[in-house]
Short mmCIF file of C-alpha atoms and ligand atoms in Angstrom, two decimals:
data_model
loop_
_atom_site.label_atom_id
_atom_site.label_comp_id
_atom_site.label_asym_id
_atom_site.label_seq_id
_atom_site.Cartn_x
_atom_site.Cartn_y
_atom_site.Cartn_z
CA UNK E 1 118.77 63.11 -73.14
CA UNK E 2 119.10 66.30 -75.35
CA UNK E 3 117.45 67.52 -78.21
CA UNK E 4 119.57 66.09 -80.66
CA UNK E 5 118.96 63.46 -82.06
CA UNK E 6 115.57 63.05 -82.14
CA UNK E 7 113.09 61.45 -84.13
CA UNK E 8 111.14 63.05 -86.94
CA UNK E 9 107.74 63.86 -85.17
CA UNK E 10 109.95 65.41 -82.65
CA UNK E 11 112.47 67.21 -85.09
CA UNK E 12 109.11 69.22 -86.78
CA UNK E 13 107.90 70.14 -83.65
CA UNK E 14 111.33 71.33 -81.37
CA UNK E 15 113.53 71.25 -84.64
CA UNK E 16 116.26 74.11 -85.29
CA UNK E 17 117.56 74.01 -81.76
CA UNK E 18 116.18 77.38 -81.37
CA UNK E 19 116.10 78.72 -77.70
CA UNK E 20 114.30 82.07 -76.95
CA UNK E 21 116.39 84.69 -74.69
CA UNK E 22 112.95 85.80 -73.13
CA UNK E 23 111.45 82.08 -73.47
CA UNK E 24 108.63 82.72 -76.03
CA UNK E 25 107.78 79.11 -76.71
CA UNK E 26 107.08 80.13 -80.92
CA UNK E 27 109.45 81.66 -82.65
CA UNK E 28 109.34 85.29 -83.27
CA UNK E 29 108.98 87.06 -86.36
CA UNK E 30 112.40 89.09 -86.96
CA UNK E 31 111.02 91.87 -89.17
CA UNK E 32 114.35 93.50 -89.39
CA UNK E 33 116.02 94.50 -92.62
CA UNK E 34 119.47 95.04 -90.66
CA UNK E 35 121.33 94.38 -87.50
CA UNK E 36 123.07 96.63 -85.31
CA UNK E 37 126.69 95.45 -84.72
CA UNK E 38 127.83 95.57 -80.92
CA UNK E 39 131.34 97.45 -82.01
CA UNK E 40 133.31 97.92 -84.94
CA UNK E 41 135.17 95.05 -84.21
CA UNK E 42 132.40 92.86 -83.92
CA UNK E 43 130.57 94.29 -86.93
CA UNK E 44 134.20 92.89 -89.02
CA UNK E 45 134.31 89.83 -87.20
CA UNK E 46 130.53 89.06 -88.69
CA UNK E 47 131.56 89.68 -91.77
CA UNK E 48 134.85 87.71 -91.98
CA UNK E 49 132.68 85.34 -90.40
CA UNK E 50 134.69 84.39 -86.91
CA UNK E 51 131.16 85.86 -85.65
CA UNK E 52 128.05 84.10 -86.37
CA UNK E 53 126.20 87.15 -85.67
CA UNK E 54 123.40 88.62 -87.99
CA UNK E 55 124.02 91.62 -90.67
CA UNK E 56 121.26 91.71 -93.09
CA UNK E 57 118.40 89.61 -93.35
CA UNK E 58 119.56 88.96 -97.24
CA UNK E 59 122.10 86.86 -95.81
CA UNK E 60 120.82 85.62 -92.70
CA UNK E 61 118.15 86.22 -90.34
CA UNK E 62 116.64 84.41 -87.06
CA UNK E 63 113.37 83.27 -88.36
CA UNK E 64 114.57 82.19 -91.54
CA UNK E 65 117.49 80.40 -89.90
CA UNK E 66 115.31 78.12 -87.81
CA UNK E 67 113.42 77.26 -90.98
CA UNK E 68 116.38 76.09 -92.68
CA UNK E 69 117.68 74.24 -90.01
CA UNK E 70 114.34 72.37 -89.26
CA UNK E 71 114.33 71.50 -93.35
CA UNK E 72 118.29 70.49 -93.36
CA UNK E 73 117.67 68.35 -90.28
CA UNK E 74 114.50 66.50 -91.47
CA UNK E 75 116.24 66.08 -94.83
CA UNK E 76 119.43 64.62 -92.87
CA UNK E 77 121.64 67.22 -94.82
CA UNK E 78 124.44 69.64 -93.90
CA UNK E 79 122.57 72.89 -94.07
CA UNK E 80 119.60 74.39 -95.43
CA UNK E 81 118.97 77.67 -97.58
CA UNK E 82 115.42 79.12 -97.71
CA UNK E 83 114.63 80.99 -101.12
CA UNK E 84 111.88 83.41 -101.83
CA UNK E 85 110.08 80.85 -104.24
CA UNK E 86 110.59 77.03 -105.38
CA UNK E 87 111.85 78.68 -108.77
CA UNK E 88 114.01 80.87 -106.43
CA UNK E 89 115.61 77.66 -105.52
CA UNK E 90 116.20 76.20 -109.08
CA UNK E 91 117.77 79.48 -110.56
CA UNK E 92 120.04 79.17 -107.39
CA UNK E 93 120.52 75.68 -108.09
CA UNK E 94 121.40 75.40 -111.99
CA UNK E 95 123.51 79.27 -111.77
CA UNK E 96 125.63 78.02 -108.73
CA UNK E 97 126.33 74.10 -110.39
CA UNK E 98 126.23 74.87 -114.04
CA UNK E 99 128.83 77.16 -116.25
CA UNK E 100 129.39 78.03 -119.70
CA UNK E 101 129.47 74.53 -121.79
CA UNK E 102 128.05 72.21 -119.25
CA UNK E 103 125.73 69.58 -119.69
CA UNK E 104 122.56 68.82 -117.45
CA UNK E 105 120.43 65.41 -117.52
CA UNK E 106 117.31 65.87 -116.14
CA UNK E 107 113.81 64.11 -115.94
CA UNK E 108 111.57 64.37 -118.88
CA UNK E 109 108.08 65.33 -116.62
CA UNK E 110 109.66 67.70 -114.35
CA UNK E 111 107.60 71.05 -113.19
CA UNK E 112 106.93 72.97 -116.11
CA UNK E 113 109.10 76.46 -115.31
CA UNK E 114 111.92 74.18 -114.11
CA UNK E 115 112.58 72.85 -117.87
CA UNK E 116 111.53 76.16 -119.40
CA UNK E 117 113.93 78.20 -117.16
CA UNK E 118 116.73 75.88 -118.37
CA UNK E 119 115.51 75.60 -122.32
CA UNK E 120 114.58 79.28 -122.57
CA UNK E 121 117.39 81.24 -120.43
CA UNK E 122 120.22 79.20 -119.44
CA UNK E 123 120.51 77.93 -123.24
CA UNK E 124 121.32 81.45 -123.73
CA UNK E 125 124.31 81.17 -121.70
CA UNK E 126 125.55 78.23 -123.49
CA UNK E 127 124.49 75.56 -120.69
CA UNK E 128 123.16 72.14 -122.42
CA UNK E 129 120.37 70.03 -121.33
CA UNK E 130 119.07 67.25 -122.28
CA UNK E 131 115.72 65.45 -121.06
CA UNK E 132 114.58 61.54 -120.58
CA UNK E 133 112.57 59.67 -118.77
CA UNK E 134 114.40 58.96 -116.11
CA UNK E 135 112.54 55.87 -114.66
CA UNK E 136 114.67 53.89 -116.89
CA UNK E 137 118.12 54.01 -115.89
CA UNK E 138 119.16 53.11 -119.11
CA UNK E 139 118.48 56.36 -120.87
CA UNK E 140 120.45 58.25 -118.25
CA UNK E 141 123.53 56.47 -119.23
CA UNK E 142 123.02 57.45 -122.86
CA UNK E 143 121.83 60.91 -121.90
CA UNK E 144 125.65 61.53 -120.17
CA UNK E 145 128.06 63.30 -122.34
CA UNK E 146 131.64 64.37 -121.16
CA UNK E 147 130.76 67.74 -120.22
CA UNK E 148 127.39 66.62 -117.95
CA UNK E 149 127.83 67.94 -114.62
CA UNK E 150 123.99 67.63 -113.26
CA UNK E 151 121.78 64.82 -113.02
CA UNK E 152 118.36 66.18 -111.88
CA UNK E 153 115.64 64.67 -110.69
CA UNK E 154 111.84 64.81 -109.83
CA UNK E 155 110.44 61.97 -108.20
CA UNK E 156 107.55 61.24 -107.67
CA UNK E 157 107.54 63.49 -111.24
CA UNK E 158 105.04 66.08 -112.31
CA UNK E 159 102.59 65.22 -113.01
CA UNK E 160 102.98 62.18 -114.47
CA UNK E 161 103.66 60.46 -111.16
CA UNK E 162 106.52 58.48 -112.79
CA UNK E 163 109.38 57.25 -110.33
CA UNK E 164 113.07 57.32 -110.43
CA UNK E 165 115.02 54.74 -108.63
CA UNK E 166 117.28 56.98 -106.55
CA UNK E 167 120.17 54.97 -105.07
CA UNK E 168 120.66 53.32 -108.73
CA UNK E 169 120.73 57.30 -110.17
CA UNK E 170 122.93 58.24 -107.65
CA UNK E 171 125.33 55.15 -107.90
CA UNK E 172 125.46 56.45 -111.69
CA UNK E 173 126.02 59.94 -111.14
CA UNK E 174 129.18 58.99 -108.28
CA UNK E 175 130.46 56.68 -111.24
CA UNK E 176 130.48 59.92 -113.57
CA UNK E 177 131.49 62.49 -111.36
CA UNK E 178 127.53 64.54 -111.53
CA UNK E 179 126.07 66.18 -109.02
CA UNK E 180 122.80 65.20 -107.71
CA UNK E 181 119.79 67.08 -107.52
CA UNK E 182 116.17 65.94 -106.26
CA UNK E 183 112.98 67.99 -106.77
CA UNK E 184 111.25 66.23 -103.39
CA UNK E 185 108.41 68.71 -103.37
CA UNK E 186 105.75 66.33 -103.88
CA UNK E 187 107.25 63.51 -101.18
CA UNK E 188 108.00 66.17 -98.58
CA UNK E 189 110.97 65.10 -96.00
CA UNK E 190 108.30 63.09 -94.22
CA UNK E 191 108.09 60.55 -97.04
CA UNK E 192 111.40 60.80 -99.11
CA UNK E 193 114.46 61.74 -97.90
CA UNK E 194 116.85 61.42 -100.82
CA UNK E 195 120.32 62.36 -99.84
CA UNK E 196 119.60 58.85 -97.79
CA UNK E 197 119.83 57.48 -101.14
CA UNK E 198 122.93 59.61 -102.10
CA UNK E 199 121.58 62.64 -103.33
CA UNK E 200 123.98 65.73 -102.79
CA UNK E 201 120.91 68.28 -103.36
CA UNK E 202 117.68 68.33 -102.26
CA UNK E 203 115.05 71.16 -102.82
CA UNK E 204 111.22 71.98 -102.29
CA UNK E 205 108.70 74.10 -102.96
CA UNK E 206 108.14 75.17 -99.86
CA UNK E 207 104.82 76.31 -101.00
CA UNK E 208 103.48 72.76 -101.23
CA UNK E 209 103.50 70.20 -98.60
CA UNK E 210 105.86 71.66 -96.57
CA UNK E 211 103.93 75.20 -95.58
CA UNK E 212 100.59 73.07 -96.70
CA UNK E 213 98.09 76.07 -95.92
CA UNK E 214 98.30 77.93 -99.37
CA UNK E 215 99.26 81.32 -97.82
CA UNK E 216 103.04 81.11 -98.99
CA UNK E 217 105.21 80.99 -101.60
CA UNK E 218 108.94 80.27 -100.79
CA UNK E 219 111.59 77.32 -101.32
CA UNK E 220 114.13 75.53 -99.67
CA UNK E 221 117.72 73.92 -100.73
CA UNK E 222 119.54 71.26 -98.36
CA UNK E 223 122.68 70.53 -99.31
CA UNK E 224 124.09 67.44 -98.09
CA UNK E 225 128.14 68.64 -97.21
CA UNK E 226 129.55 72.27 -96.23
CA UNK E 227 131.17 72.85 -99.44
CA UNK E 228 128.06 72.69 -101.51
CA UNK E 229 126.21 74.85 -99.11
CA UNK E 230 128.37 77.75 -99.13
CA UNK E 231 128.22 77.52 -102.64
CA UNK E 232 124.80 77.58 -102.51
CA UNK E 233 124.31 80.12 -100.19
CA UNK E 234 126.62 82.22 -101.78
CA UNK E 235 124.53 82.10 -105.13
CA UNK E 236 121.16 82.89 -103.32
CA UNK E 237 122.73 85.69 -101.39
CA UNK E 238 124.43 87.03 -104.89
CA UNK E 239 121.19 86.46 -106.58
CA UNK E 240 118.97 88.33 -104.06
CA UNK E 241 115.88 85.82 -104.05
CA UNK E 242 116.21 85.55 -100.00
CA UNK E 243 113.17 84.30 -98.36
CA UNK E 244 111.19 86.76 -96.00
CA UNK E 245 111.00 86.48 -92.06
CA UNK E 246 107.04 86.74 -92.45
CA UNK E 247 107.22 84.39 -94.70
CA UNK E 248 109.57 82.15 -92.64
CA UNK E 249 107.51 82.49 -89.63
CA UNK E 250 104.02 81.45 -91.65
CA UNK E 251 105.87 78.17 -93.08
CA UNK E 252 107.71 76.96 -89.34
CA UNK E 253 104.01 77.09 -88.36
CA UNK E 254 102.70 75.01 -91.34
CA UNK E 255 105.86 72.45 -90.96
CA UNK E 256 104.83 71.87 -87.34
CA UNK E 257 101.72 69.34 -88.59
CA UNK E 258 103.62 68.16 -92.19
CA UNK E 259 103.15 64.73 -90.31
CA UNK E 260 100.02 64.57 -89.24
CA UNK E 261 98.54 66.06 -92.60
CA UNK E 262 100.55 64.11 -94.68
CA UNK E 263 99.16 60.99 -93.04
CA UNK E 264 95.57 61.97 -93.60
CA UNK E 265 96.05 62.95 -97.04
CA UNK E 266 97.45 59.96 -98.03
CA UNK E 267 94.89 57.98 -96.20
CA UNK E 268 92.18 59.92 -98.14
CA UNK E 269 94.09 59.31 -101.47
CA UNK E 270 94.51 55.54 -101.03
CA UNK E 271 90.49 55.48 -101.09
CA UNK E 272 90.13 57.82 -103.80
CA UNK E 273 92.67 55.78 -106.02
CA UNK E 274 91.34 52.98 -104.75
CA UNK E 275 88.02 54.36 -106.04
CA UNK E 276 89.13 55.49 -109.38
CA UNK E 277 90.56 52.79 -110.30
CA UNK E 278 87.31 50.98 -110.56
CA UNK E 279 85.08 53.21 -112.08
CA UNK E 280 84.21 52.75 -115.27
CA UNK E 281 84.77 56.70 -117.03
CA UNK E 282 87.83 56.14 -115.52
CA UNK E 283 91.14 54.72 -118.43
CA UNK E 284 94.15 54.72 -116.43
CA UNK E 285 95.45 55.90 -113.33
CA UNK E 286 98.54 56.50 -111.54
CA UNK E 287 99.59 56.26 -108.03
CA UNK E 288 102.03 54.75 -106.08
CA UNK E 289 99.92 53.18 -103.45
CA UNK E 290 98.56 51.10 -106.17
CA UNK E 291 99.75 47.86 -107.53
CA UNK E 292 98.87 48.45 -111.00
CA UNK E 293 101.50 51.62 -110.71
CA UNK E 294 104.81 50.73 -112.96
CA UNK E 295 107.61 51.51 -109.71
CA UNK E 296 104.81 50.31 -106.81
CA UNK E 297 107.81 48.26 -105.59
CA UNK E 298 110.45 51.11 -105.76
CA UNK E 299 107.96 53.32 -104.31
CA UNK E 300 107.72 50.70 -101.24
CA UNK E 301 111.41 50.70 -100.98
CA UNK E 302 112.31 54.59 -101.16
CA UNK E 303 109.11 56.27 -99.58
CA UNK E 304 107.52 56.37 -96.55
CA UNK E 305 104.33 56.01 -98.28
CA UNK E 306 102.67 56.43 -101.68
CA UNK E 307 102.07 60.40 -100.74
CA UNK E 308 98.62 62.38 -102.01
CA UNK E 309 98.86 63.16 -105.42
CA UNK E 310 97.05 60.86 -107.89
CA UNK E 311 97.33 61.50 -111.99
CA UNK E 312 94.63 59.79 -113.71
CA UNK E 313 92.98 59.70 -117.27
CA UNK E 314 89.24 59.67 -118.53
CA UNK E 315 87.97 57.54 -121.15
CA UNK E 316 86.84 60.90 -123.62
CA UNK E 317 89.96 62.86 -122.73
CA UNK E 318 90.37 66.52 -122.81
CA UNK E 319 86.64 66.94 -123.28
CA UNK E 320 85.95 64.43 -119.84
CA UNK E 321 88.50 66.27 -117.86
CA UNK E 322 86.94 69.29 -118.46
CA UNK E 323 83.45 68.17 -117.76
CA UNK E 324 84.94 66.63 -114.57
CA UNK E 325 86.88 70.35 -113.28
CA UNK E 326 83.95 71.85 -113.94
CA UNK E 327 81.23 69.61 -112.13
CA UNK E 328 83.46 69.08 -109.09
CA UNK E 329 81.98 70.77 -106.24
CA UNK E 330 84.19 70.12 -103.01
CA UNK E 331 87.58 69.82 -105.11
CA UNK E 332 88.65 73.05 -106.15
CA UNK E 333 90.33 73.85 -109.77
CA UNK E 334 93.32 75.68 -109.34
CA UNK E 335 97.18 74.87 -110.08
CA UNK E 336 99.75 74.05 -107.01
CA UNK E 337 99.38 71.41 -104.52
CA UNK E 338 100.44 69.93 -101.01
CA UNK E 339 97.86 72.06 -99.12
CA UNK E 340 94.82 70.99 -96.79
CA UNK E 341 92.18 71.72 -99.47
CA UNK E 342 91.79 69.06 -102.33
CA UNK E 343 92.76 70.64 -105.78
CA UNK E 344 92.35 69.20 -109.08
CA UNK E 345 93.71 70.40 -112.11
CA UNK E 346 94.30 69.60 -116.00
CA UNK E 347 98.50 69.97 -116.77
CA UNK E 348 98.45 69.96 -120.48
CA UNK E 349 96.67 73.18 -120.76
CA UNK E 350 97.74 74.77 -117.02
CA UNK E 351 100.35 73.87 -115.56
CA UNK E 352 102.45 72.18 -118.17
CA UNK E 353 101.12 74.49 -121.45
CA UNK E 354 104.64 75.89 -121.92
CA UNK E 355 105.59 72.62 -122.93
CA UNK E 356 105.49 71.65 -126.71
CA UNK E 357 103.09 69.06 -127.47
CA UNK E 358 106.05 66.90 -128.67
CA UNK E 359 108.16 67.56 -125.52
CA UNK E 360 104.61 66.50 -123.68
CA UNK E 361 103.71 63.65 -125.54
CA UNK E 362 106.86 62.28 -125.17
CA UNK E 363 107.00 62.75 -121.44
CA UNK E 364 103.64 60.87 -120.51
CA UNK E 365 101.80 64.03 -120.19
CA UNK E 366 98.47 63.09 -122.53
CA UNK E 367 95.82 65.75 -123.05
CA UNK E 368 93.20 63.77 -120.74
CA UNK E 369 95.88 63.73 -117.75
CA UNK E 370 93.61 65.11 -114.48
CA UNK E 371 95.74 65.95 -111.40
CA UNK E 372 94.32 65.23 -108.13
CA UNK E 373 96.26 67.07 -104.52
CA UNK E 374 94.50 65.49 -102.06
CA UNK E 375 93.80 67.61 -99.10
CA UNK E 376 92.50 66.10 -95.50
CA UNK E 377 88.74 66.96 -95.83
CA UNK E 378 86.23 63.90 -94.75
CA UNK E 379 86.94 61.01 -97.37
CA UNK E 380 83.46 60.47 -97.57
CA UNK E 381 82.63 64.03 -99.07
CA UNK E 382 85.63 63.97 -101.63
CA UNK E 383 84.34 60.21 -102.71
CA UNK E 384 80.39 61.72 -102.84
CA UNK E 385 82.31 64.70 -104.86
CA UNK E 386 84.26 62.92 -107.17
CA UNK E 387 81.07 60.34 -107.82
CA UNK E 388 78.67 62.98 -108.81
CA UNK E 389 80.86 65.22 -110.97
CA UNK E 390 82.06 61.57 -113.38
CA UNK E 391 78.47 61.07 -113.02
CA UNK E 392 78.06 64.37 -115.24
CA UNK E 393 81.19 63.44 -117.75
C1 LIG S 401 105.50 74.30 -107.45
C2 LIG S 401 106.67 73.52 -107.82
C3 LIG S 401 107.90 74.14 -108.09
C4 LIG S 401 108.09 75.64 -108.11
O1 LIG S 401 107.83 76.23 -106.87
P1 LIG S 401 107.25 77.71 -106.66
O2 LIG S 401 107.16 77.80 -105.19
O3 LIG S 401 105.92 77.77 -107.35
O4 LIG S 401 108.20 78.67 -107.26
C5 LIG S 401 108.98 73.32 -108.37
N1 LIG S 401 108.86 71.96 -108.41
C6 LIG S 401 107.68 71.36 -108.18
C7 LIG S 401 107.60 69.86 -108.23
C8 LIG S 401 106.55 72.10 -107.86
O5 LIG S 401 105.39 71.48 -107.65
#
């Protein structure tokens, strides 16, 4: 047998088909800015690209490139493009898709920056968008005006945990000509892998599950055929927001257990939802490993599993929440998510507080919304933690 081919344990682990010259079994940090060309000749043959040789790391580099292979491979897509940050990948996204006059559909509760970078800056540059919540397909066929070239998507969404039915999205996006786009940050590859479901882009923040260790920030782009990732790849190299080899070399460690810590998480969050759900401070909650969650049977049928991050609400609202942040004592309040350590945070006034209070009302995102990351400590001491600080709300 060879290496290709192989499952996805397998492809996290010996993914990228990278081979060491002097058989170092980890891949080495290339801290190079620039490569020396061989001759002339080979130097122009690089850059007309008959040469797959490096240049300059904003284009290419060793470390990164096994990265992005790993990603495009466990992501079943064409080719992958590292970014410096998960907003690094959707500037690169929306300024190599969308011109002058074009239209975007997106989902109503996507991550915060990603709406405000599109209704703050690229509605300067005469680029449309238009929001809904895309768990119904029906308002994506309404949203879709001749000049829509984009249907984005988050799912499972942030932070309202809402889900979007991908292969129906993408059967109406083919139907009008859009591109696809999926935000999978908060599935990882190892749960979701939407260009399965006809996506054409995928992207993460790399910073979340994928890295997992809260040491990096960095994002990655697979595009699903050649022609969209030269464009792509293209528009990061033009744009400059290249990922770092150090960088590169900190996440292709992290990405080696995405499996195994995905699998604990989620076992720790089925508990804690499970958990939540009964207790009585608790109003509502949301998670897709629970029956009482809207899409539970979509989840089943496009994920690998429900995933780690729970959105839930407290009977007393904003004033509960905060009692809760503040009486936790094993959970840690701070914004991002996907890591090892639990976090919990409040969107409407962190993450999310860019958003107007009509834009977050009518995406789902209520003031008492708590987000819960769940990280692989010992269930026992998150369910202990979580008990004592409602016991103080
Ligand atoms: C964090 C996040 C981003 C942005 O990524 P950065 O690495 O912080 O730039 C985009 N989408 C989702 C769903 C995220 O959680």
């Amino acid at each position: 047998m060879s290496k290709e081919n192989l499952r996805f344990n397998s492809k996290l682990i010996h993914g990228g088909g990278y081979k060491n010259k002097l058989g170092a079994v980890n891949v080495p940090i290339y801290q190079s800015s620039t490569f020396e060309f061989i001759t002339a000749e080979e130097g122009a043959r690089c850059f007309n690209g008959e040469s797959d040789g490096y240049i300059y790391t904003r284009l290419g580099n060793p470390t990164i490139h096994v990265l992005e292979r790993t990603v495009a491979e466990l992501e079943n897509g064409f080719g992958g493009i590292a970014t410096s940050s998960g907003m690094g990948a959707v500037s690169t996204i929306y300024m190599a898709l969308l011109s002058k006059g074009d239209h975007i559909v997106s989902s109503d509760a996507v991550y915060g920056p990603s709406r405000g970078l599109m209704e703050d800056h690229f509605s300067r540059f005469g680029v449309e968008s238009t929001y809904v919540n895309t768990s119904d397909i029906e308002n994506i066929k309404k949203a879709i005006r001749p000049n829509t070239k984009v249907l984005y998507l988050e799912t499972p969404a942030n932070p309202t945990i809402d889900i979007s039915d991908l292969k129906a999205c993408s059967e109406i996006a083919k139907a009008n000509n859009l591109l696809m786009v999926v935000d999978n940050t908060f599935s990882s590859p190892y749960l979701q892998r939407p260009i399965e479901f006809g996506a054409d882009v995928v992207f993460h923040s790399i910073t979340k599950f994928i890295n997992g260790h809260a040491d990096v920030v960095g994002g990655v782009i697979v595009a699903k055929e050649e022609a969209l990732y030269k464009k792509l790849r293209s528009m990061m190299i033009a744009m400059g927001c290249n990922m770092d080899p150090h960088q590169a070399y900190l996440v292709i460690r992290g990405l080696k257990t995405l499996a195994i810590r995905v699998d604990r998480a989620q076992q720790n969050a089925i508990v804690l939802a499970d958990f939540l759900e009964k207790h009585p401070k608790v109003e509502w909650i949301k998670y897709p490993g629970l029956k009482s969650h809207p899409q539970y049977e979509l989840a089943k049928k496009q994920m690998d599993g429900p995933g780690a991050m729970i959105s839930f609400g407290l009977k007393g609202g904003l004033e509960a929440g905060r009692k809760l942040m503040n009486s936790v004592k094993v959970a840690i309040l701070a914004v991002s998510l996907g890591g090892v350590e639990t976090l919990i945070e409040h969107p409407a006034s962190m993450t999310h507080s860019k958003v107007s209070l009509a834009d977050k009302k009518k995406a789902g995102i209520s003031d008492g919304l708590v987000r819960l990351s769940v990280g692989i400590e010992d269930v026992d001491d998150l369910l202990r933690d979580l008990d004592q600080a409602l016991a103080e709300v």
